[in-house]
Coordinates of C-alpha atoms in Angstrom, one line a residue:
Chain A
M21 CA -21.5 -30.7 43.4
S22 CA -19.4 -33.8 43.9
I23 CA -20.9 -37.2 43.5
E24 CA -19.7 -40.3 45.2
L25 CA -20.8 -43.9 44.6
I26 CA -20.0 -46.5 47.3
D27 CA -20.4 -50.2 46.7
V28 CA -23.4 -49.8 44.5
S29 CA -25.1 -52.9 43.1
K30 CA -28.3 -53.4 41.2
K31 CA -30.0 -56.6 39.9
F32 CA -32.9 -56.8 37.5
G33 CA -34.3 -60.3 38.2
T34 CA -31.3 -62.5 37.9
F35 CA -29.4 -60.0 35.6
V36 CA -26.7 -58.2 37.5
A37 CA -26.8 -54.7 35.9
V38 CA -24.3 -53.1 38.3
D39 CA -21.9 -55.1 40.3
N40 CA -20.4 -53.4 43.4
V41 CA -19.3 -50.2 41.7
S42 CA -17.5 -47.3 43.6
F43 CA -16.2 -44.1 42.1
S44 CA -16.4 -40.5 42.7
I45 CA -16.9 -37.4 40.5
N46 CA -15.3 -34.1 41.3
R47 CA -17.2 -30.8 41.4
G48 CA -17.4 -29.1 38.0
E49 CA -16.1 -32.2 36.2
L50 CA -17.4 -33.6 32.9
L51 CA -17.3 -37.4 33.2
A52 CA -18.2 -40.0 30.6
L53 CA -19.6 -43.4 31.5
L54 CA -18.4 -45.5 28.5
G55 CA -19.2 -49.1 27.8
P56 CA -21.0 -51.5 25.5
S57 CA -24.8 -51.9 25.8
G58 CA -25.8 -53.9 28.9
S59 CA -22.7 -52.8 30.8
G60 CA -24.7 -51.0 33.4
K61 CA -23.8 -47.4 32.5
T62 CA -27.3 -46.1 32.1
T63 CA -28.4 -47.9 35.3
I64 CA -25.6 -46.1 37.2
L65 CA -26.9 -42.8 35.8
R66 CA -30.4 -43.6 36.8
I67 CA -29.3 -44.6 40.3
I68 CA -27.5 -41.2 40.7
A69 CA -30.7 -39.5 39.6
G70 CA -32.9 -41.6 41.9
L71 CA -35.0 -43.0 39.1
E72 CA -33.7 -46.4 40.1
K73 CA -33.0 -47.6 43.6
A74 CA -29.7 -49.4 44.2
D75 CA -30.1 -52.8 45.9
T76 CA -27.0 -52.1 48.0
G77 CA -24.6 -49.3 48.5
S78 CA -25.1 -45.5 48.7
V79 CA -25.0 -42.4 46.6
I80 CA -23.5 -39.4 48.2
L81 CA -23.9 -35.9 46.8
E82 CA -21.6 -33.3 48.3
G83 CA -21.2 -35.4 51.5
R84 CA -24.9 -35.9 51.8
D85 CA -26.3 -39.5 51.5
V86 CA -29.2 -39.2 49.2
S87 CA -29.8 -43.0 48.7
R88 CA -33.3 -42.7 50.2
E89 CA -34.1 -39.3 48.8
D90 CA -36.8 -38.7 46.2
P91 CA -35.3 -37.7 42.8
R92 CA -37.2 -34.4 42.8
D93 CA -35.3 -33.3 46.0
R94 CA -31.9 -34.1 44.6
G95 CA -31.5 -31.0 42.4
I96 CA -30.4 -33.0 39.4
G97 CA -31.0 -32.1 35.8
F98 CA -31.6 -35.2 33.6
V99 CA -31.5 -35.3 29.8
F100 CA -33.2 -38.5 28.5
Q101 CA -31.9 -40.5 25.5
H102 CA -35.1 -39.9 23.5
Y103 CA -35.5 -36.4 24.9
A104 CA -38.8 -37.1 26.7
L105 CA -40.1 -33.6 25.7
F106 CA -43.7 -33.0 26.7
R107 CA -45.2 -33.2 23.3
H108 CA -48.4 -31.4 24.2
M109 CA -46.5 -28.3 25.3
T110 CA -44.6 -25.7 23.3
V111 CA -40.8 -25.4 23.5
F112 CA -41.3 -22.5 25.9
E113 CA -43.6 -24.4 28.2
N114 CA -41.3 -27.4 28.2
V115 CA -38.5 -25.3 29.5
A116 CA -40.7 -23.4 31.9
F117 CA -42.2 -26.7 33.4
G118 CA -39.6 -27.1 36.1
L119 CA -40.2 -23.5 37.3
R120 CA -44.0 -23.7 37.1
V121 CA -44.3 -26.8 39.3
K122 CA -42.3 -25.3 42.2
P123 CA -44.2 -24.7 45.4
R124 CA -45.8 -21.3 45.4
K125 CA -43.3 -19.7 47.8
L126 CA -40.3 -20.7 45.6
R127 CA -42.0 -20.2 42.3
P128 CA -40.6 -17.2 40.3
S129 CA -43.0 -14.6 39.0
E130 CA -44.3 -14.8 35.5
P131 CA -42.0 -12.1 34.1
E132 CA -39.0 -13.8 35.8
I133 CA -40.0 -17.2 34.3
K134 CA -40.3 -15.7 30.9
K135 CA -36.9 -14.1 31.2
R136 CA -35.2 -17.2 32.4
V137 CA -36.7 -19.4 29.8
M138 CA -35.8 -17.0 27.0
D139 CA -32.3 -16.7 28.4
L140 CA -31.9 -20.5 28.4
L141 CA -33.4 -20.8 24.9
S142 CA -30.9 -18.3 23.6
L143 CA -28.1 -20.1 25.3
V144 CA -29.1 -23.2 23.4
Q145 CA -29.7 -21.0 20.3
L146 CA -33.4 -21.9 20.0
D147 CA -35.1 -18.7 21.0
F148 CA -36.7 -18.4 17.6
L149 CA -38.5 -21.8 18.1
A150 CA -40.0 -20.9 21.5
H151 CA -43.6 -21.3 20.3
H152 CA -43.1 -24.5 18.3
Y153 CA -44.1 -27.9 19.4
P154 CA -41.5 -30.6 19.9
M155 CA -42.7 -32.6 17.0
Q156 CA -41.9 -29.7 14.6
L157 CA -38.3 -29.8 15.6
S158 CA -35.4 -31.7 14.2
G159 CA -33.5 -34.3 16.5
G160 CA -30.7 -32.0 17.3
Q161 CA -33.1 -29.1 18.2
R162 CA -35.1 -31.5 20.4
Q163 CA -31.9 -32.5 22.2
R164 CA -31.0 -28.8 22.9
V165 CA -34.6 -28.1 24.2
A166 CA -34.2 -31.1 26.5
L167 CA -30.9 -29.7 27.8
A168 CA -32.4 -26.1 28.3
R169 CA -35.4 -27.8 30.2
A170 CA -33.0 -29.7 32.5
L171 CA -30.9 -26.5 33.2
A172 CA -34.0 -24.4 33.9
I173 CA -34.2 -25.7 37.5
Q174 CA -30.5 -24.6 38.0
P175 CA -29.3 -28.2 38.8
S176 CA -26.1 -28.7 40.7
I177 CA -25.6 -31.9 38.6
L178 CA -26.4 -32.6 35.1
L179 CA -26.9 -36.2 33.9
L180 CA -27.2 -37.0 30.2
D181 CA -28.2 -40.5 29.0
E182 CA -26.8 -41.1 25.5
P183 CA -27.2 -37.5 24.6
F184 CA -26.2 -37.9 21.0
G185 CA -27.3 -41.5 20.6
S186 CA -30.2 -40.9 18.1
L187 CA -28.6 -38.1 16.0
D188 CA -27.0 -38.4 12.7
A189 CA -23.1 -38.4 12.6
R190 CA -22.6 -34.7 11.5
V191 CA -25.1 -33.2 14.0
R192 CA -23.6 -35.5 16.7
K193 CA -20.1 -34.1 16.2
E194 CA -21.3 -30.5 16.2
L195 CA -23.4 -31.0 19.2
R196 CA -20.8 -32.7 21.3
R197 CA -18.3 -29.9 20.7
W198 CA -21.0 -27.4 21.6
L199 CA -21.8 -29.4 24.8
R200 CA -18.1 -29.3 25.8
K201 CA -18.1 -25.5 25.2
L202 CA -21.3 -25.1 27.2
H203 CA -19.8 -27.1 30.1
D204 CA -16.8 -24.8 30.1
E205 CA -19.1 -21.9 30.4
I206 CA -21.5 -23.1 33.1
H207 CA -19.3 -25.6 35.0
V208 CA -22.0 -27.8 36.3
T209 CA -20.9 -31.2 37.4
S210 CA -21.9 -33.4 34.5
V211 CA -22.1 -37.1 33.8
F212 CA -22.9 -38.5 30.4
V213 CA -23.4 -42.1 29.2
T214 CA -22.2 -43.2 25.8
H215 CA -21.2 -46.3 23.9
D216 CA -19.2 -44.2 21.5
Q217 CA -15.5 -44.2 22.5
E218 CA -14.6 -41.3 20.2
E219 CA -17.3 -39.2 21.8
A220 CA -16.2 -40.1 25.4
L221 CA -12.6 -39.4 24.6
E222 CA -13.2 -36.1 22.8
V223 CA -15.6 -34.5 25.3
S224 CA -14.9 -35.6 28.8
D225 CA -12.4 -34.7 31.5
R226 CA -12.4 -38.3 32.7
V227 CA -13.8 -41.6 31.4
V228 CA -15.2 -44.4 33.4
I229 CA -15.1 -47.6 31.2
M230 CA -17.6 -50.3 32.2
N231 CA -18.1 -53.8 31.2
Q232 CA -20.6 -56.3 32.5
G233 CA -21.6 -54.1 35.5
K234 CA -18.0 -53.6 36.6
I235 CA -15.6 -50.8 36.2
E236 CA -12.7 -51.6 33.9
Q237 CA -10.8 -48.5 34.3
I238 CA -11.1 -44.8 35.3
G239 CA -8.9 -42.1 34.0
T240 CA -8.4 -39.1 31.7
P241 CA -8.9 -39.7 27.9
E242 CA -5.1 -39.8 27.5
E243 CA -4.6 -42.3 30.4
V244 CA -7.2 -44.8 29.2
Y245 CA -6.2 -44.5 25.6
F246 CA -2.4 -44.7 26.0
S247 CA -2.2 -46.9 29.2
P248 CA -5.2 -49.2 29.1
Q249 CA -5.2 -51.5 32.1
T250 CA -7.2 -54.4 30.7
P251 CA -7.4 -56.0 27.3
F252 CA -11.1 -55.0 27.3
V253 CA -10.3 -51.3 27.5
F254 CA -7.6 -51.6 24.9
Q255 CA -10.0 -53.3 22.5
F256 CA -13.0 -51.1 23.3
L257 CA -11.1 -47.9 22.6
G258 CA -10.0 -48.8 19.1
D259 CA -9.1 -51.5 16.6
V260 CA -6.8 -54.1 17.8
N261 CA -4.4 -56.7 16.3
L262 CA -3.7 -59.7 18.5
F263 CA -0.4 -61.7 18.0
H264 CA 0.5 -64.9 19.7
A265 CA 4.2 -64.3 20.1
R266 CA 6.8 -65.6 22.4
E267 CA 8.9 -63.9 25.0
L268 CA 12.5 -65.1 25.2
S269 CA 14.4 -65.2 28.5
N270 CA 16.3 -62.0 27.5
G271 CA 12.9 -60.2 27.2
E272 CA 13.0 -60.1 23.5
I273 CA 9.6 -60.6 21.7
V274 CA 9.6 -63.0 18.8
F275 CA 6.7 -62.8 16.4
I276 CA 7.5 -65.8 14.2
P277 CA 8.1 -68.1 17.1
D278 CA 10.1 -71.2 17.5
E279 CA 7.9 -73.1 19.8
S280 CA 10.7 -74.5 21.9
K281 CA 12.0 -71.2 23.0
G282 CA 10.6 -68.7 25.6
V283 CA 7.0 -68.4 26.9
E284 CA 3.9 -67.6 25.0
K285 CA 2.8 -64.0 25.1
K286 CA -0.3 -62.3 23.8
I287 CA 0.7 -59.0 22.1
F288 CA -1.9 -56.2 21.4
V289 CA -1.1 -53.8 18.7
R290 CA -3.1 -50.8 17.3
P291 CA -3.4 -50.8 13.5
N292 CA -1.4 -47.5 13.3
Q293 CA 1.5 -49.2 15.1
I294 CA 2.0 -51.7 12.3
S295 CA 4.6 -51.0 9.6
I296 CA 4.5 -52.5 6.2
S297 CA 7.6 -53.4 4.1
L298 CA 8.0 -55.2 0.8
T299 CA 11.1 -57.1 2.0
H300 CA 11.7 -59.3 5.0
S301 CA 13.9 -57.8 7.7
R302 CA 14.6 -57.9 11.4
N303 CA 12.1 -55.1 11.9
N304 CA 9.5 -56.5 9.6
P305 CA 9.5 -60.2 10.2
I306 CA 5.8 -61.2 9.7
P307 CA 4.7 -62.3 6.3
A308 CA 1.1 -61.5 5.4
T309 CA -1.1 -61.1 2.3
I310 CA -3.1 -58.0 1.5
Q311 CA -6.9 -58.8 1.4
Y312 CA -8.4 -55.4 1.0
I313 CA -7.5 -51.8 0.7
N314 CA -9.6 -48.8 1.7
T315 CA -8.1 -45.4 0.7
A316 CA -11.1 -43.3 1.6
G317 CA -10.3 -41.4 4.8
P318 CA -7.3 -39.6 6.4
M319 CA -5.5 -43.0 6.7
V320 CA -5.3 -45.9 4.3
K321 CA -6.9 -48.9 5.9
I322 CA -5.3 -52.2 4.9
E323 CA -6.8 -55.6 5.8
L324 CA -4.3 -58.5 5.7
M325 CA -4.0 -62.2 6.6
D326 CA -1.0 -63.8 8.2
K327 CA 0.2 -67.3 7.4
K328 CA -2.1 -69.0 9.9
G329 CA -5.1 -67.3 8.5
N330 CA -5.6 -64.6 11.2
P331 CA -7.0 -61.3 10.0
L332 CA -4.9 -58.2 10.7
L333 CA -5.5 -54.5 10.2
A334 CA -3.0 -51.8 9.4
F335 CA -3.4 -48.1 9.0
I336 CA -0.7 -46.3 7.1
S337 CA -0.4 -42.8 5.7
I338 CA -1.4 -42.1 2.1
D339 CA 2.2 -41.0 1.2
E340 CA 3.5 -44.3 2.4
Y341 CA 0.8 -46.2 0.5
H342 CA 1.8 -44.5 -2.7
E343 CA 5.5 -45.1 -2.1
L344 CA 5.0 -48.9 -1.5
H345 CA 2.6 -49.4 -4.6
L346 CA 0.5 -51.7 -2.5
K347 CA -2.0 -53.9 -4.3
K348 CA -4.5 -56.5 -3.4
N349 CA -3.1 -60.1 -2.9
M350 CA 0.4 -58.7 -2.5
E351 CA 2.8 -60.5 -0.2
V352 CA 4.2 -58.0 2.4
F353 CA 6.1 -58.1 5.7
L354 CA 4.8 -56.5 8.8
G355 CA 6.6 -54.9 11.8
V356 CA 5.3 -53.8 15.1
K357 CA 6.3 -50.3 16.1
S358 CA 4.8 -50.5 19.6
H359 CA 2.6 -52.9 21.5
H360 CA 0.8 -53.6 24.7
T361 CA 0.9 -56.7 26.9
F362 CA -1.3 -57.5 29.9
E363 CA -0.6 -59.8 32.8
N364 CA -3.2 -62.4 33.8
I365 CA -5.4 -62.4 30.8
P366 CA -8.3 -64.8 31.4
N367 CA -10.1 -66.1 28.3
F368 CA -9.0 -63.5 25.9
Chain B
M13 CA -49.8 -63.9 -15.7
K14 CA -53.2 -62.6 -16.8
L15 CA -55.0 -65.6 -15.3
K16 CA -53.2 -64.8 -12.0
K17 CA -54.5 -61.3 -12.2
I18 CA -58.0 -62.4 -12.9
F19 CA -57.8 -64.8 -10.0
M20 CA -56.5 -62.1 -7.6
F21 CA -59.3 -59.8 -8.7
S22 CA -62.0 -62.3 -8.2
F23 CA -60.6 -63.3 -4.8
R24 CA -60.8 -59.7 -3.7
F25 CA -64.3 -59.4 -5.1
I26 CA -65.5 -62.5 -3.2
L27 CA -64.0 -61.1 0.1
V28 CA -65.7 -57.7 -0.4
F29 CA -69.0 -59.4 -1.3
I30 CA -68.9 -61.6 1.9
A31 CA -68.2 -58.5 4.0
L32 CA -70.9 -56.5 2.4
C33 CA -73.5 -59.3 2.8
F34 CA -72.7 -59.5 6.5
L35 CA -72.9 -55.8 7.0
V36 CA -76.3 -55.6 5.3
L37 CA -77.8 -58.7 6.9
F38 CA -76.6 -58.0 10.4
L39 CA -76.4 -54.2 10.6
V40 CA -78.3 -52.3 7.9
I41 CA -81.5 -54.5 7.8
P42 CA -82.0 -54.6 11.6
L43 CA -81.4 -50.9 11.9
F44 CA -83.8 -50.3 9.1
V45 CA -86.4 -52.6 10.7
V46 CA -86.1 -50.7 14.0
F47 CA -86.8 -47.4 12.4
Y48 CA -89.3 -48.7 10.0
N49 CA -91.4 -50.3 12.7
A50 CA -91.0 -47.3 15.0
F51 CA -92.4 -45.0 12.4
S52 CA -94.9 -47.4 10.9
K53 CA -97.9 -45.7 12.6
G54 CA -96.7 -42.2 11.7
I55 CA -94.5 -39.6 13.3
G56 CA -97.2 -38.5 15.7
M57 CA -97.5 -42.1 17.2
Y58 CA -93.7 -42.3 17.4
W59 CA -93.5 -39.0 19.3
G60 CA -96.3 -40.2 21.5
N61 CA -94.4 -43.5 22.2
I62 CA -91.1 -41.8 23.2
T63 CA -92.8 -39.1 25.3
R64 CA -94.9 -41.4 27.4
E65 CA -94.5 -41.1 31.1
E66 CA -92.9 -44.5 31.5
T67 CA -90.4 -43.9 28.7
I68 CA -89.4 -40.5 30.2
E69 CA -89.0 -42.2 33.5
A70 CA -86.8 -44.9 32.0
I71 CA -84.7 -42.3 30.2
F72 CA -84.2 -40.4 33.4
L73 CA -83.3 -43.5 35.4
T74 CA -80.8 -44.5 32.7
L75 CA -79.3 -41.1 32.8
K76 CA -79.1 -41.1 36.6
I77 CA -77.2 -44.4 36.4
L78 CA -74.9 -43.0 33.8
I79 CA -74.1 -39.9 35.9
V80 CA -73.1 -42.1 38.8
V81 CA -71.3 -44.9 36.9
L82 CA -69.3 -42.8 34.3
P83 CA -67.2 -40.7 36.8
L84 CA -66.5 -43.7 38.9
N85 CA -65.4 -45.9 36.0
T86 CA -63.4 -43.0 34.6
I87 CA -61.5 -42.6 37.9
F88 CA -61.1 -46.3 38.2
G89 CA -59.9 -46.6 34.6
I90 CA -57.3 -43.9 35.0
A91 CA -56.1 -45.4 38.3
C92 CA -56.0 -48.9 36.9
A93 CA -54.2 -47.9 33.6
W94 CA -51.7 -45.8 35.6
Y95 CA -51.0 -48.6 38.0
I96 CA -50.6 -51.2 35.3
T97 CA -48.4 -49.2 32.9
K98 CA -46.3 -47.1 35.2
Y99 CA -45.3 -49.7 37.9
K100 CA -43.8 -53.1 37.8
F101 CA -45.4 -55.6 40.1
R102 CA -46.2 -59.3 40.5
G103 CA -49.5 -60.4 39.3
K104 CA -49.8 -57.8 36.5
K105 CA -50.9 -60.4 34.0
L106 CA -53.5 -61.6 36.4
L107 CA -54.9 -58.2 36.9
L108 CA -55.0 -57.7 33.1
T109 CA -57.0 -60.9 32.9
F110 CA -59.4 -59.9 35.5
L111 CA -59.9 -56.6 33.7
D112 CA -61.4 -58.6 30.9
L113 CA -63.8 -60.5 33.1
P114 CA -66.9 -58.4 32.3
F115 CA -66.3 -59.0 28.6
T116 CA -66.1 -62.8 29.0
V117 CA -68.6 -63.4 31.8
S118 CA -72.3 -63.3 30.8
P119 CA -74.0 -60.2 32.2
V120 CA -76.8 -62.4 33.5
V121 CA -74.2 -64.2 35.7
A122 CA -72.9 -60.8 36.8
G123 CA -76.4 -59.7 37.8
T124 CA -77.1 -63.0 39.6
V125 CA -73.8 -62.7 41.6
F126 CA -75.0 -59.3 42.9
V127 CA -78.4 -60.6 43.7
L128 CA -76.9 -63.5 45.7
L129 CA -74.3 -61.2 47.3
F130 CA -76.8 -58.7 48.6
S131 CA -80.0 -60.7 49.1
V132 CA -81.2 -61.4 52.7
N133 CA -79.3 -64.7 52.9
G134 CA -76.3 -63.4 50.8
L135 CA -72.8 -62.9 51.9
L136 CA -73.3 -59.1 52.5
G137 CA -77.0 -59.4 52.9
G138 CA -76.8 -59.1 56.7
I139 CA -74.7 -56.0 56.8
V140 CA -77.0 -54.3 54.2
E141 CA -80.1 -55.1 56.1
K142 CA -78.6 -53.7 59.3
M143 CA -77.7 -50.5 57.6
N144 CA -81.3 -50.5 56.3
I145 CA -80.4 -49.8 52.7
Q146 CA -82.2 -51.5 49.8
I147 CA -79.6 -52.6 47.2
I148 CA -81.2 -55.4 45.2
F149 CA -84.2 -54.4 43.1
A150 CA -83.3 -50.8 43.6
F151 CA -81.1 -48.0 42.2
P152 CA -77.9 -49.0 44.1
G153 CA -78.0 -52.5 42.8
M154 CA -78.5 -51.3 39.2
V155 CA -75.5 -48.9 39.6
L156 CA -73.3 -51.8 40.9
A157 CA -74.3 -54.1 38.1
T158 CA -73.6 -51.4 35.5
I159 CA -70.3 -50.5 37.0
F160 CA -69.2 -54.2 36.9
I161 CA -70.3 -54.4 33.2
T162 CA -68.6 -51.2 32.1
F163 CA -65.4 -50.9 34.2
P164 CA -62.9 -52.2 31.6
F165 CA -63.8 -49.7 28.9
V166 CA -61.8 -46.7 30.0
A167 CA -58.8 -48.8 31.3
R168 CA -58.7 -50.8 28.1
E169 CA -58.6 -47.7 26.0
L170 CA -55.8 -46.1 28.1
I171 CA -53.5 -49.1 28.7
P172 CA -52.2 -49.5 25.2
I173 CA -51.6 -45.8 24.6
M174 CA -49.9 -45.3 28.0
E175 CA -47.8 -48.4 27.4
E176 CA -46.7 -47.0 24.0
Q177 CA -45.8 -43.6 25.5
G178 CA -43.7 -45.2 28.2
Q179 CA -42.6 -43.5 31.4
E180 CA -40.0 -41.1 30.1
M181 CA -42.2 -38.0 30.1
E182 CA -43.4 -38.8 33.7
E183 CA -39.7 -39.4 34.8
A184 CA -38.7 -36.1 33.2
G185 CA -41.4 -34.4 35.1
R186 CA -40.2 -36.0 38.3
M187 CA -36.6 -34.9 37.7
L188 CA -38.0 -31.4 37.1
G189 CA -39.5 -31.4 40.6
A190 CA -43.1 -32.1 39.9
R191 CA -45.2 -33.9 42.5
T192 CA -47.2 -37.0 41.6
W193 CA -50.5 -35.1 41.2
Q194 CA -48.8 -32.4 39.1
I195 CA -47.4 -35.2 36.8
L196 CA -50.8 -36.7 36.5
L197 CA -52.6 -33.4 35.8
K198 CA -49.9 -31.7 33.6
I199 CA -48.2 -34.5 31.8
T200 CA -50.1 -37.8 31.8
L201 CA -53.7 -36.6 31.4
P202 CA -53.1 -34.1 28.6
N203 CA -51.3 -36.8 26.7
I204 CA -54.1 -39.4 27.0
R205 CA -57.1 -37.1 26.9
W206 CA -58.4 -38.2 23.6
A207 CA -58.1 -42.0 24.4
L208 CA -59.7 -41.2 27.8
F209 CA -62.6 -39.3 26.1
Y210 CA -63.1 -42.2 23.7
G211 CA -63.1 -44.7 26.5
M212 CA -65.8 -42.6 28.2
V213 CA -67.9 -42.6 25.1
L214 CA -67.7 -46.4 24.9
C215 CA -68.4 -46.7 28.6
S216 CA -71.5 -44.5 28.3
A217 CA -72.8 -46.3 25.2
R218 CA -72.5 -49.6 27.1
C219 CA -73.9 -48.2 30.2
V220 CA -77.0 -46.9 28.5
G221 CA -77.5 -50.1 26.6
E222 CA -76.8 -52.7 29.3
F223 CA -79.6 -55.2 29.7
G224 CA -78.7 -58.5 31.2
A225 CA -77.1 -57.7 34.4
V226 CA -79.4 -54.7 35.1
S227 CA -82.5 -56.8 34.2
V228 CA -81.6 -59.3 36.9
V229 CA -80.9 -56.9 39.8
S230 CA -83.8 -54.5 38.8
G231 CA -86.7 -56.7 39.7
H232 CA -88.7 -55.0 37.0
I233 CA -90.6 -52.6 39.2
R234 CA -92.5 -50.3 36.9
G235 CA -91.9 -46.6 37.4
K236 CA -89.0 -47.4 39.8
T237 CA -86.3 -49.7 38.3
I238 CA -87.0 -49.6 34.6
T239 CA -84.1 -48.4 32.3
I240 CA -84.5 -47.8 28.5
P241 CA -83.6 -51.4 27.4
L242 CA -85.9 -52.8 30.1
E243 CA -88.7 -50.5 28.9
V244 CA -88.2 -52.0 25.4
E245 CA -88.6 -55.5 26.8
I246 CA -91.7 -54.6 28.7
L247 CA -93.3 -53.0 25.7
Y248 CA -92.4 -55.9 23.5
N249 CA -93.8 -58.4 25.9
E250 CA -97.0 -56.4 26.0
Y251 CA -97.2 -56.8 22.2
N252 CA -96.8 -53.1 21.8
L253 CA -94.3 -53.6 18.9
V254 CA -94.5 -50.0 17.6
G255 CA -93.8 -48.7 21.1
A256 CA -91.0 -51.2 21.7
F257 CA -89.3 -50.2 18.4
G258 CA -89.8 -46.5 19.2
V259 CA -87.9 -46.7 22.4
A260 CA -85.4 -49.1 20.7
S261 CA -84.8 -46.4 18.1
L262 CA -83.6 -44.1 20.9
L263 CA -80.9 -46.7 21.8
C264 CA -80.0 -46.9 18.1
I265 CA -79.7 -43.1 18.0
I266 CA -77.4 -43.0 21.1
G267 CA -75.3 -45.7 19.5
L268 CA -75.0 -43.8 16.2
I269 CA -74.1 -40.7 18.1
S270 CA -71.3 -42.6 19.9
L271 CA -70.0 -43.8 16.5
I272 CA -69.9 -40.1 15.2
F273 CA -68.2 -39.1 18.4
R274 CA -65.6 -41.8 17.7
K275 CA -64.9 -40.6 14.2
W276 CA -64.6 -37.1 15.5
I277 CA -62.2 -38.1 18.2
E278 CA -60.1 -40.0 15.7
K279 CA -59.7 -37.0 13.6
R280 CA -58.8 -34.7 16.5
D281 CA -56.5 -37.1 18.3
P282 CA -53.0 -35.7 18.3
Q283 CA -51.6 -39.2 18.4
N284 CA -53.0 -39.7 14.9
L285 CA -51.9 -36.3 13.9
Y286 CA -48.5 -36.9 15.4
R287 CA -48.0 -39.8 13.1
Q288 CA -49.0 -37.8 10.0
I289 CA -46.8 -34.8 10.8
H290 CA -43.9 -36.7 12.2
R291 CA -41.2 -36.3 9.6
Y292 CA -38.0 -35.6 11.5
G293 CA -35.6 -37.6 13.6
D294 CA -36.2 -40.9 15.3

């Protein structure tokens, strides 16, 4: 089912949580709402679900305006951040709940309920825990029970609020790949909220990046990562180096500027787009001192400081690191392989 | 170092000593006195005292009041706690303050208010007279006074636990298509049942033991409006000390049973169990 938000705003007291937001989600899509905490992403999710009423604007599901409809009539499955499992019920009863509360006419028979619940539990690979209570499960298991429970009512939309937020790093990675696979199998329109950019970029078809109640950019993970439209997006999706360089009239960018020539330009560079050389050259004009080297990981992370005292970050390959014999407090020269600039940057 | 240790030890000793002195002076000795006096003329006399016609009548009247008050205050308590914890509204703090009113206002004042309200010249006296119901100095008045005194108990027990549990479970129920009554019966109540039960025990104990407010509205009509605590007073004023302490011992026994109930509930409460077993996640 497609989802469309038109001019949705929501205030809590004087705090503007969602500020005139419009976007649409295609049928069968897996969309990530990404942003720092307080950016309004969870509020949007709750407005789609109907748990929160928008002050203005409307929510349209498959062409039907549901803004005034009760959440229970919207056919939406919701997975809560802290799972919200019914702790007085077994895993089986948790998943069966949505079927058991249906009006008598629509309620499946007991054997049907049993079959459907067990099917769902095997889908989330937890059928062996059917008769355990939520408090006997691990975080990852609870999360999958919550997912099975939400899917039991055969929702046309699945909403997930920080689905991996309270899990440890390893389980988190495992579970998000599993969610992607599951989505490819059952193809239900899904929206999930996250503050983890890696998660959003890895799992989703499209990403909506939010900041202070507004949308910064919407696009596929490739689009937002490689062509960020605002400094916020660029900075939020990874580490950033900021250079105050100058652009000459012929379009050339000068990093060690002569203040009299050209116009000031703010240059954004990812750490892996910085090259390090031991000698000064045209391609490596920026002198800097190595502050700290971290070799643990797929790339070597090098923290540096330029002549004005600005901190810089460079990622280089381990081979390159060994070749250069880099050490702490060494004087090196940096070059910029590729960079981003933005027009009209207020207060950045 | 050693001196500090000795100091700490004696400090602890003094604290324990003060606490014990208080306990003995204000709890153990009075309780002992009640039972000692009740049985001072032998078990036969004790049994005679607590099975006198007036005493039996008082017990029945007290139970009758309890049977009316407890369900009403339970329903009120659930409704009130639900409203306060699951909804956001203006004046929530004010409502919470009002909820404590019976704790802070003297029961005598409460009783007097009801008398003034329903007496012939009172605010509601006219209506009551037209409908030809006797409220003051009769059973309905005693029920009203007891309701007022005991209404916060259930709500006060439920509010903290419902606040702690938050609304996520109810919201999950709603998203799964449950109607409000289904959410109440299948999600909220099972999760608060032990706190609810405990609140009901406290409410009952207070209901049975209430003296001040009930005394004012009862009018002390023998054989009609005398509850157990009022019976104790009457016997005491008639210098029948053994009888008074005999009936008083019934109240003590009810109080002790409530305490045992409380311990039993605390042991069974899954909230407690939950904290003990809770090892994973979060």
